[in-house]
Tab-separated table of C-alpha atoms and ligand atoms in Angstrom:
chain	number	residue	atom	x	y	z
F	1	UNK	CA	10.955	-13.441	-33.085
F	2	UNK	CA	10.174	-14.182	-29.645
F	3	UNK	CA	8.093	-11.839	-27.440
F	4	UNK	CA	10.365	-10.087	-25.167
F	5	UNK	CA	8.401	-9.255	-22.063
F	6	UNK	CA	9.480	-6.113	-19.850
F	7	UNK	CA	10.933	-6.618	-16.265
F	8	UNK	CA	8.251	-5.343	-13.709
F	9	UNK	CA	9.126	-2.521	-11.221
F	10	UNK	CA	9.628	-4.969	-8.508
F	11	UNK	CA	12.050	-7.128	-10.677
F	12	UNK	CA	13.951	-3.933	-11.650
F	13	UNK	CA	14.160	-3.081	-8.017
F	14	UNK	CA	15.257	-6.339	-7.264
F	15	UNK	CA	18.308	-6.094	-9.515
F	16	UNK	CA	19.549	-2.740	-8.027
F	17	UNK	CA	18.341	-2.048	-4.513
F	18	UNK	CA	18.919	-2.771	-1.089
F	19	UNK	CA	16.174	-2.578	1.214
F	20	UNK	CA	16.145	-1.430	5.113
F	21	UNK	CA	15.646	-4.044	7.549
F	22	UNK	CA	15.462	-6.715	4.544
F	23	UNK	CA	17.351	-9.516	4.141
F	24	UNK	CA	17.635	-9.524	0.512
F	25	UNK	CA	18.409	-13.282	0.076
F	26	UNK	CA	14.710	-14.486	1.299
F	27	UNK	CA	12.721	-11.497	0.881
F	28	UNK	CA	9.710	-11.743	-1.476
F	29	UNK	CA	9.642	-9.493	-4.372
F	30	UNK	CA	8.595	-5.879	-3.104
F	31	UNK	CA	4.996	-4.396	-3.567
F	32	UNK	CA	5.390	-1.712	-6.143
F	33	UNK	CA	3.226	1.101	-5.124
F	34	UNK	CA	2.917	4.167	-7.628
F	35	UNK	CA	-0.174	6.198	-6.063
F	36	UNK	CA	-1.349	7.201	-2.472
F	37	UNK	CA	-4.634	8.501	-1.813
F	38	UNK	CA	-5.843	9.060	1.878
F	39	UNK	CA	-5.302	5.993	3.698
F	40	UNK	CA	-4.698	3.818	0.907
F	41	UNK	CA	-1.491	2.887	-1.218
F	42	UNK	CA	-2.284	1.819	-4.868
F	43	UNK	CA	0.068	-0.643	-6.680
F	44	UNK	CA	1.317	-0.868	-10.043
F	45	UNK	CA	-1.173	-3.675	-10.646
F	46	UNK	CA	-4.224	-1.703	-9.283
F	47	UNK	CA	-4.608	-3.202	-6.105
F	48	UNK	CA	-5.343	-0.940	-3.292
F	49	UNK	CA	-3.529	-1.636	0.372
F	50	UNK	CA	-4.847	0.036	3.276
F	51	UNK	CA	-1.845	1.386	5.359
F	52	UNK	CA	-2.502	0.690	8.893
F	53	UNK	CA	0.962	1.959	10.206
F	54	UNK	CA	0.988	5.466	8.348
F	55	UNK	CA	3.908	4.130	6.170
F	56	UNK	CA	6.452	3.469	9.263
F	57	UNK	CA	4.577	5.825	11.492
F	58	UNK	CA	5.300	8.847	9.254
F	59	UNK	CA	1.863	9.651	7.839
F	60	UNK	CA	-0.705	11.598	9.641
F	61	UNK	CA	-3.528	13.080	7.284
F	62	UNK	CA	-3.402	10.504	4.371
F	63	UNK	CA	-1.158	10.004	1.300
F	64	UNK	CA	-0.554	12.911	-1.111
F	65	UNK	CA	-2.579	14.972	0.714
F	66	UNK	CA	-3.875	18.157	-1.465
F	67	UNK	CA	-3.026	20.920	1.168
F	68	UNK	CA	0.617	19.721	1.741
F	69	UNK	CA	1.182	18.979	-1.921
F	70	UNK	CA	-0.062	22.830	-2.358
F	71	UNK	CA	2.071	24.117	0.134
F	72	UNK	CA	5.251	22.031	-0.914
F	73	UNK	CA	4.462	22.943	-4.729
F	74	UNK	CA	4.491	26.605	-3.885
F	75	UNK	CA	7.481	26.468	-1.757
F	76	UNK	CA	9.451	24.588	-4.505
F	77	UNK	CA	8.762	27.309	-7.017
F	78	UNK	CA	9.674	30.027	-4.322
F	79	UNK	CA	12.928	28.755	-2.917
F	80	UNK	CA	13.992	25.287	-2.823
F	81	UNK	CA	16.917	25.688	-0.456
F	82	UNK	CA	19.384	27.943	0.979
F	83	UNK	CA	22.367	27.454	3.420
F	84	UNK	CA	21.521	27.613	6.807
F	85	UNK	CA	24.599	28.952	8.638
F	86	UNK	CA	24.612	33.127	7.927
F	87	UNK	CA	21.034	32.818	6.263
F	88	UNK	CA	17.686	32.041	7.191
F	89	UNK	CA	14.406	31.980	5.245
F	90	UNK	CA	10.396	32.482	6.193
F	91	UNK	CA	9.414	28.711	6.243
F	92	UNK	CA	12.206	27.922	8.778
F	93	UNK	CA	11.519	30.832	11.161
F	94	UNK	CA	7.414	30.251	10.981
F	95	UNK	CA	7.721	26.533	11.553
F	96	UNK	CA	10.188	27.018	14.614
F	97	UNK	CA	7.607	29.844	16.047
F	98	UNK	CA	4.574	27.458	15.726
F	99	UNK	CA	6.285	24.825	17.175
F	100	UNK	CA	7.576	26.490	20.253
F	101	UNK	CA	3.994	27.733	20.413
F	102	UNK	CA	2.657	24.449	20.965
F	103	UNK	CA	5.199	22.250	22.361
F	104	UNK	CA	5.273	21.947	26.369
F	105	UNK	CA	6.264	24.743	28.063
F	106	UNK	CA	9.962	25.543	28.371
F	107	UNK	CA	11.242	24.765	25.127
F	108	UNK	CA	13.104	28.004	23.618
F	109	UNK	CA	15.258	27.098	20.469
F	110	UNK	CA	14.827	25.051	17.611
F	111	UNK	CA	17.703	23.289	15.795
F	112	UNK	CA	16.834	21.220	12.509
F	113	UNK	CA	18.443	18.465	10.976
F	114	UNK	CA	17.167	15.463	8.702
F	115	UNK	CA	15.316	12.480	10.485
F	116	UNK	CA	14.748	11.058	13.861
F	117	UNK	CA	18.201	9.551	14.212
F	118	UNK	CA	19.882	12.865	13.644
F	119	UNK	CA	17.309	14.755	15.761
F	120	UNK	CA	18.698	12.073	18.661
F	121	UNK	CA	22.490	12.929	17.698
F	122	UNK	CA	21.705	16.576	18.076
F	123	UNK	CA	20.123	16.113	21.652
F	124	UNK	CA	23.067	13.640	22.825
F	125	UNK	CA	25.403	16.365	21.578
F	126	UNK	CA	23.511	19.192	23.240
F	127	UNK	CA	23.809	17.339	26.568
F	128	UNK	CA	27.535	16.331	26.355
F	129	UNK	CA	28.532	19.912	25.153
F	130	UNK	CA	26.306	21.598	27.800
F	131	UNK	CA	28.299	20.119	30.566
F	132	UNK	CA	31.730	20.475	28.646
F	133	UNK	CA	31.131	24.303	28.107
F	134	UNK	CA	30.554	24.376	31.987
F	135	UNK	CA	33.886	22.519	32.527
F	136	UNK	CA	32.364	19.289	33.706
F	137	UNK	CA	33.285	16.695	30.714
F	138	UNK	CA	32.990	14.189	33.207
F	139	UNK	CA	29.397	14.020	32.851
F	140	UNK	CA	29.080	11.843	29.698
F	141	UNK	CA	26.854	9.002	30.469
F	142	UNK	CA	23.343	8.747	29.709
F	143	UNK	CA	20.680	6.953	31.121
F	144	UNK	CA	18.195	4.925	29.171
F	145	UNK	CA	15.524	2.202	28.917
F	146	UNK	CA	17.000	-1.229	28.448
F	147	UNK	CA	14.225	-1.840	25.358
F	148	UNK	CA	14.546	1.824	24.250
F	149	UNK	CA	14.965	2.497	20.499
F	150	UNK	CA	16.171	6.081	19.207
F	151	UNK	CA	17.405	5.503	15.860
F	152	UNK	CA	20.378	3.666	13.577
F	153	UNK	CA	23.278	6.035	13.604
F	154	UNK	CA	26.027	5.265	16.241
F	155	UNK	CA	25.114	7.670	19.246
F	156	UNK	CA	21.177	6.852	18.646
F	157	UNK	CA	22.161	2.844	18.705
F	158	UNK	CA	24.209	3.529	21.918
F	159	UNK	CA	21.328	5.024	23.727
F	160	UNK	CA	19.201	1.989	22.443
F	161	UNK	CA	18.750	-1.408	23.906
F	162	UNK	CA	21.038	-3.966	22.640
F	163	UNK	CA	20.006	-6.458	20.506
F	164	UNK	CA	20.418	-8.498	17.295
F	165	UNK	CA	19.948	-5.127	15.313
F	166	UNK	CA	22.939	-3.713	17.356
F	167	UNK	CA	25.069	-6.753	17.856
F	168	UNK	CA	27.449	-6.403	14.945
F	169	UNK	CA	28.259	-3.159	16.176
F	170	UNK	CA	28.315	-3.426	19.984
F	171	UNK	CA	32.079	-3.025	20.735
F	172	UNK	CA	31.807	0.148	18.993
F	173	UNK	CA	28.828	1.611	20.763
F	174	UNK	CA	29.191	4.008	23.961
F	175	UNK	CA	28.826	2.744	27.468
F	176	UNK	CA	25.321	3.794	28.948
F	177	UNK	CA	23.314	2.896	31.837
F	178	UNK	CA	20.110	1.015	31.651
F	179	UNK	CA	16.951	0.807	33.357
F	180	UNK	CA	13.846	-1.204	32.887
F	181	UNK	CA	11.092	0.009	31.280
F	182	UNK	CA	8.640	1.029	34.284
F	183	UNK	CA	5.354	-1.103	32.977
F	184	UNK	CA	2.499	-1.486	35.486
F	185	UNK	CA	3.262	-3.167	38.496
F	186	UNK	CA	7.312	-2.717	37.981
F	187	UNK	CA	7.253	1.148	38.819
F	188	UNK	CA	8.801	0.740	42.461
F	189	UNK	CA	11.611	-1.574	41.412
F	190	UNK	CA	12.457	0.669	38.439
F	191	UNK	CA	12.923	3.776	40.580
F	192	UNK	CA	14.986	1.974	42.947
F	193	UNK	CA	17.205	0.989	39.881
F	194	UNK	CA	17.458	4.820	39.148
F	195	UNK	CA	18.189	5.441	42.787
F	196	UNK	CA	20.899	3.082	42.455
F	197	UNK	CA	22.422	5.050	39.632
F	198	UNK	CA	22.099	8.606	40.595
F	199	UNK	CA	25.021	9.015	42.772
F	200	UNK	CA	27.333	8.494	39.880
F	201	UNK	CA	29.556	11.296	38.992
F	202	UNK	CA	29.554	10.673	35.377
F	203	UNK	CA	25.687	10.998	34.555
F	204	UNK	CA	24.766	13.789	31.933
F	205	UNK	CA	21.123	12.809	30.850
F	206	UNK	CA	18.208	10.538	30.558
F	207	UNK	CA	16.730	9.860	27.333
F	208	UNK	CA	13.302	8.115	27.021
F	209	UNK	CA	10.493	7.705	24.666
F	210	UNK	CA	7.636	8.942	26.797
F	211	UNK	CA	4.834	6.782	27.557
F	212	UNK	CA	5.159	4.417	24.624
F	213	UNK	CA	8.018	2.571	23.428
F	214	UNK	CA	7.609	2.011	19.565
F	215	UNK	CA	10.047	-0.622	18.466
F	216	UNK	CA	10.174	-2.565	21.715
F	217	UNK	CA	6.737	-3.889	21.025
F	218	UNK	CA	4.407	-0.735	21.736
F	219	UNK	CA	5.038	-1.034	25.486
F	220	UNK	CA	3.113	1.634	27.655
F	221	UNK	CA	3.869	2.769	31.025
F	222	UNK	CA	2.285	5.645	32.925
F	223	UNK	CA	2.618	9.488	33.140
F	224	UNK	CA	2.883	9.164	36.931
F	225	UNK	CA	5.939	7.016	36.962
F	226	UNK	CA	7.814	8.968	34.214
F	227	UNK	CA	7.066	12.153	36.225
F	228	UNK	CA	8.803	10.831	39.043
F	229	UNK	CA	11.645	9.379	37.005
F	230	UNK	CA	12.204	13.173	35.583
F	231	UNK	CA	11.885	14.631	39.134
F	232	UNK	CA	14.480	12.326	40.515
F	233	UNK	CA	16.687	12.782	37.142
F	234	UNK	CA	16.460	16.678	37.371
F	235	UNK	CA	17.094	16.769	41.407
F	236	UNK	CA	20.305	14.751	40.125
F	237	UNK	CA	21.467	17.787	37.791
F	238	UNK	CA	20.635	15.486	34.696
F	239	UNK	CA	19.333	16.946	31.502
F	240	UNK	CA	16.134	14.952	30.136
F	241	UNK	CA	15.480	14.145	26.466
F	242	UNK	CA	12.143	13.224	25.288
F	243	UNK	CA	12.427	11.449	22.051
F	244	UNK	CA	8.888	12.289	20.691
F	245	UNK	CA	9.980	11.028	17.094
F	246	UNK	CA	7.010	8.721	17.050
F	247	UNK	CA	4.696	10.122	19.813
F	248	UNK	CA	4.711	13.726	18.628
F	249	UNK	CA	1.694	15.180	16.970
F	250	UNK	CA	-1.249	13.323	18.505
F	251	UNK	CA	-0.109	9.956	18.239
F	252	UNK	CA	-1.055	9.401	21.891
F	253	UNK	CA	-3.875	11.495	22.065
F	254	UNK	CA	-2.671	14.936	23.341
F	255	UNK	CA	-0.518	16.783	20.827
F	256	UNK	CA	2.680	15.313	22.449
F	257	UNK	CA	3.367	12.504	24.956
F	258	UNK	CA	5.028	15.118	27.263
F	259	UNK	CA	1.827	17.106	27.071
F	260	UNK	CA	0.677	14.589	29.560
F	261	UNK	CA	3.335	15.227	32.214
F	262	UNK	CA	3.969	17.509	35.235
F	263	UNK	CA	7.693	17.742	34.789
F	264	UNK	CA	9.108	19.149	31.466
F	265	UNK	CA	11.840	17.806	29.398
F	266	UNK	CA	14.927	19.927	28.742
F	267	UNK	CA	15.250	18.706	25.179
F	268	UNK	CA	12.532	17.062	22.779
F	269	UNK	CA	13.434	15.184	19.409
F	270	UNK	CA	10.527	15.533	16.781
F	271	UNK	CA	10.549	13.972	12.999
F	272	UNK	CA	8.446	11.059	11.586
F	273	UNK	CA	4.772	12.780	11.816
F	274	UNK	CA	6.312	16.527	11.489
F	275	UNK	CA	6.187	16.709	7.882
F	276	UNK	CA	2.704	14.697	8.126
F	277	UNK	CA	4.865	12.263	6.269
F	278	UNK	CA	5.970	13.900	3.320
F	279	UNK	CA	9.430	14.413	3.517
F	280	UNK	CA	12.450	14.039	5.836
F	281	UNK	CA	13.085	16.382	8.621
F	282	UNK	CA	14.002	16.421	12.238
F	283	UNK	CA	13.847	18.997	14.943
F	284	UNK	CA	15.625	19.118	18.261
F	285	UNK	CA	14.476	21.655	20.724
F	286	UNK	CA	15.882	22.875	24.050
F	287	UNK	CA	15.322	25.100	27.227
F	288	UNK	CA	16.780	28.583	27.117
F	289	UNK	CA	19.397	27.446	29.773
F	290	UNK	CA	20.806	24.696	27.664
F	291	UNK	CA	21.424	27.232	24.724
F	292	UNK	CA	22.601	29.874	26.942
F	293	UNK	CA	25.488	27.445	27.801
F	294	UNK	CA	26.496	27.899	24.263
F	295	UNK	CA	26.767	31.617	24.059
F	296	UNK	CA	30.476	32.799	24.627
F	297	UNK	CA	33.059	34.692	23.254
F	298	UNK	CA	34.941	31.644	22.872
F	299	UNK	CA	34.143	29.928	19.382
F	300	UNK	CA	35.169	26.625	20.870
F	301	UNK	CA	31.712	26.646	22.770
F	302	UNK	CA	29.899	26.670	19.478
F	303	UNK	CA	27.710	23.604	18.603
F	304	UNK	CA	29.635	22.195	15.602
F	305	UNK	CA	26.849	20.381	14.261
F	306	UNK	CA	24.952	20.925	10.876
F	307	UNK	CA	23.848	19.059	7.732
F	308	UNK	CA	23.703	20.254	4.068
F	309	UNK	CA	20.118	20.260	4.041
F	310	UNK	CA	19.356	21.723	7.641
F	311	UNK	CA	15.848	23.378	7.527
F	312	UNK	CA	15.252	22.829	4.161
F	313	UNK	CA	12.402	25.049	3.000
F	314	UNK	CA	10.332	22.484	1.213
F	315	UNK	CA	10.270	20.065	4.260
F	316	UNK	CA	9.272	23.367	6.555
F	317	UNK	CA	6.558	23.859	4.114
F	318	UNK	CA	5.389	20.602	4.508
F	319	UNK	CA	5.482	20.898	8.223
F	320	UNK	CA	3.729	24.005	8.215
F	321	UNK	CA	1.186	22.315	6.302
F	322	UNK	CA	0.807	19.291	7.987
F	323	UNK	CA	0.782	21.346	11.329
F	324	UNK	CA	-1.999	23.332	10.174
F	325	UNK	CA	-4.129	20.155	9.565
F	326	UNK	CA	-3.049	18.614	12.936
F	327	UNK	CA	-4.138	21.892	14.872
F	328	UNK	CA	-7.732	21.820	13.233
F	329	UNK	CA	-10.543	20.647	15.324
F	330	UNK	CA	-11.494	18.157	12.857
F	331	UNK	CA	-7.955	16.221	13.506
F	332	UNK	CA	-8.580	16.567	17.114
F	333	UNK	CA	-11.933	14.925	16.626
F	334	UNK	CA	-10.664	12.086	14.350
F	335	UNK	CA	-8.048	11.052	16.786
F	336	UNK	CA	-10.578	11.014	19.406
F	337	UNK	CA	-12.633	8.735	17.052
F	338	UNK	CA	-9.790	6.477	16.337
F	339	UNK	CA	-9.135	6.331	20.137
F	340	UNK	CA	-12.490	5.183	21.097
F	341	UNK	CA	-12.626	2.607	18.270
F	342	UNK	CA	-9.584	1.232	19.261
F	343	UNK	CA	-10.563	1.038	23.030
F	344	UNK	CA	-13.564	-0.876	22.168
F	345	UNK	CA	-11.610	-3.513	20.248
F	346	UNK	CA	-8.932	-3.514	23.194
F	347	UNK	CA	-11.745	-4.523	25.288
F	348	UNK	CA	-12.946	-7.158	23.327
F	349	UNK	CA	-9.651	-8.674	22.609
F	350	UNK	CA	-8.330	-8.749	26.047
F	351	UNK	CA	-8.111	-12.012	27.711
F	352	UNK	CA	-9.460	-13.864	24.795
F	353	UNK	CA	-7.534	-17.152	23.732
F	354	UNK	CA	-4.613	-16.312	21.721
F	355	UNK	CA	-3.901	-13.023	22.974
F	356	UNK	CA	-1.455	-12.293	25.450
F	357	UNK	CA	-1.732	-8.738	26.156
F	358	UNK	CA	-3.545	-5.956	24.640
F	359	UNK	CA	-2.113	-2.263	24.806
F	360	UNK	CA	-3.812	1.025	23.641
F	361	UNK	CA	-2.598	4.716	23.815
F	362	UNK	CA	-4.340	7.303	21.874
F	363	UNK	CA	-4.597	6.086	18.178
F	364	UNK	CA	-2.044	3.299	18.512
F	365	UNK	CA	-3.402	-0.334	19.467
F	366	UNK	CA	-0.985	-3.226	19.789
F	367	UNK	CA	-2.069	-6.952	20.337
F	368	UNK	CA	0.360	-9.332	21.698
F	369	UNK	CA	-0.245	-12.676	20.359
F	370	UNK	CA	0.369	-15.829	22.273
F	371	UNK	CA	3.187	-17.846	20.742
F	372	UNK	CA	5.401	-20.789	21.646
F	373	UNK	CA	8.136	-19.961	24.139
F	374	UNK	CA	11.544	-19.150	22.567
F	375	UNK	CA	10.267	-17.510	19.538
F	376	UNK	CA	11.233	-13.948	18.624
F	377	UNK	CA	10.971	-11.106	16.155
F	378	UNK	CA	12.502	-13.742	13.656
F	379	UNK	CA	9.806	-16.461	14.296
F	380	UNK	CA	7.801	-17.582	11.452
F	381	UNK	CA	4.533	-16.718	13.435
F	382	UNK	CA	5.573	-13.110	12.426
F	383	UNK	CA	5.997	-13.793	9.120
F	384	UNK	CA	2.621	-15.793	9.004
F	385	UNK	CA	0.865	-12.737	10.595
F	386	UNK	CA	2.366	-10.459	8.010
F	387	UNK	CA	1.340	-12.188	5.178
F	388	UNK	CA	-2.037	-12.646	6.308
F	389	UNK	CA	-2.461	-8.751	6.470
F	390	UNK	CA	-1.053	-8.538	3.195
F	391	UNK	CA	-3.416	-11.092	1.787
F	392	UNK	CA	-6.258	-8.980	2.920
F	393	UNK	CA	-4.548	-5.816	1.124
F	394	UNK	CA	-3.582	-4.353	4.554
F	395	UNK	CA	-0.363	-3.334	5.290
F	396	UNK	CA	1.017	-4.154	9.025
F	397	UNK	CA	4.356	-5.028	10.114
F	398	UNK	CA	4.216	-7.127	13.049
F	399	UNK	CA	7.092	-6.615	15.714
F	400	UNK	CA	7.605	-10.274	16.529
F	401	UNK	CA	4.198	-11.338	17.608
F	402	UNK	CA	3.334	-7.842	18.361
F	403	UNK	CA	0.758	-6.615	15.811
F	404	UNK	CA	-0.142	-2.801	16.351
F	405	UNK	CA	-2.159	-0.281	14.354
F	406	UNK	CA	-0.976	3.019	13.740
F	407	UNK	CA	-3.521	4.486	11.071
F	408	UNK	CA	-3.353	7.962	9.334
F	409	UNK	CA	-5.673	10.085	11.326
F	410	UNK	CA	-8.058	10.236	8.400
F	411	UNK	CA	-8.701	6.594	8.449
F	412	UNK	CA	-12.492	6.190	8.194
F	413	UNK	CA	-14.655	4.120	10.257
F	414	UNK	CA	-15.073	1.271	7.698
F	415	UNK	CA	-11.044	1.468	6.672
F	416	UNK	CA	-10.440	1.040	10.681
F	417	UNK	CA	-13.271	-1.805	10.917
F	418	UNK	CA	-11.036	-3.720	8.225
F	419	UNK	CA	-7.750	-3.086	10.299
F	420	UNK	CA	-9.946	-4.468	13.384
F	421	UNK	CA	-11.046	-7.409	11.476
F	422	UNK	CA	-7.372	-8.112	10.423
F	423	UNK	CA	-6.821	-8.297	14.369
F	424	UNK	CA	-9.524	-10.787	14.835
F	425	UNK	CA	-8.238	-13.018	12.117
F	426	UNK	CA	-4.483	-12.895	13.127
F	427	UNK	CA	-5.953	-14.112	16.675
F	428	UNK	CA	-7.392	-17.033	14.885
F	429	UNK	CA	-4.139	-17.727	13.157
F	430	UNK	CA	-1.926	-17.340	16.462
F	431	UNK	CA	-4.335	-20.258	17.711
F	432	UNK	CA	-3.735	-22.178	15.081
F	433	UNK	CA	-0.430	-21.546	13.157
F	434	UNK	CA	0.956	-23.301	10.320
F	435	UNK	CA	3.482	-26.229	12.086
F	436	UNK	CA	6.542	-24.462	11.416
F	437	UNK	CA	5.598	-21.729	13.448
F	438	UNK	CA	5.738	-24.092	16.414
F	439	UNK	CA	9.624	-23.807	16.743
U	501	PLP	C1	11.919	6.157	14.113
U	501	PLP	C2	12.237	6.723	15.353
U	501	PLP	C3	13.849	6.868	15.651
U	501	PLP	C4	14.668	7.398	14.619
U	501	PLP	O1	13.755	8.104	13.577
U	501	PLP	P1	14.440	7.677	11.887
U	501	PLP	O2	13.731	9.276	11.018
U	501	PLP	O3	13.967	6.574	11.334
U	501	PLP	O4	15.957	8.122	11.972
U	501	PLP	C5	13.945	7.530	16.677
U	501	PLP	N1	13.298	7.647	18.025
U	501	PLP	C6	12.018	6.946	17.995
U	501	PLP	C7	11.381	6.968	19.024
U	501	PLP	C8	11.615	6.397	17.011
U	501	PLP	O5	10.328	5.835	16.782
């Protein structure tokens, strides 16, 4: 009898699954990960991969962290879920209390949802209904950055930059007013773009990724210009939404990017690192003024939004455990060490041949490599950079010709050196790409 070989996990996956942001016809077999430990992901064949991007920006303290696992497992045995309308539970209350204590001043209420996109949807609805409840329904247009990313649901897509990802849905996205990102050197121009908009009677809010635009290619801009944008928006009566889904929980150095501002946001969105990368949970917080605009004897002024798993106790327990680790002095030290090591490599690579730009903010380091004009996210240089990292057993996902490091905070100096060496090797590749990369 012929020997039947069992299909691998990756082959079984390919028969039944549809992966995000993946062209399934041309994608190689996925890497099957069966275990996680610190900054490492361990494949079914035993290969260990260093997670240089915190598994899509979510992991803070390492994979399968024992403290988080302990809290989650205790919670699972105590209360796994309860509906959140008319009912409450200890972890939801405790997490809200603790978040409000560490968020920038002014945030007064916590609304739970499931992920970053839903945290943004809730924020947009809060703003729109805030004006609706006050008899100003004409205020319904958001100002946003042309290259921003706020998620993949329809409202979140609408306030995000338009591009290849949103093209099939473009006619259904609601209208917004775009301004450019005020990158260094363009501040005055962008403030003028904002001023040109601010007379409009239909403006409701301004939504932004504070100091660091992730998906756009780790684009940075200063707290000073953001403060000025916020000052002008608030003077014009707009509500300001800080989307800290990626920047929250220490990524940019301080606990929140907004902690570096003198102007306070009206609404904040959190997810990704909220549970330390353990499970899906979203949070939208707002000021008392916004919350109060929904208080009424008129039931139509209620915020009619909710998800089946709102404030899931297990997710809240993971978030409490992760927050405890994040607030410990040891974690502050880890983030400072990561930032210092990144700064040294940023200084080394800046200006070298093959490197167009280096951007560094807190625990995030991005290198934009030179490439032939007219190439993009879809260029084959991107694929070659990705393959180079994977061949070195390093997980990095270049955004076009931008390669960024966003490692878990527990990443050791030796592990970080592996990541930095990979950037150096990538510079060599960018200088001498395979022929098909020169489109
Ligand atoms: C990832 C991200 C989102 C969307 O979060 P999901 O959990 O992926 O839906 C929203 N805003 C920003 C800034 C993000 O980086």
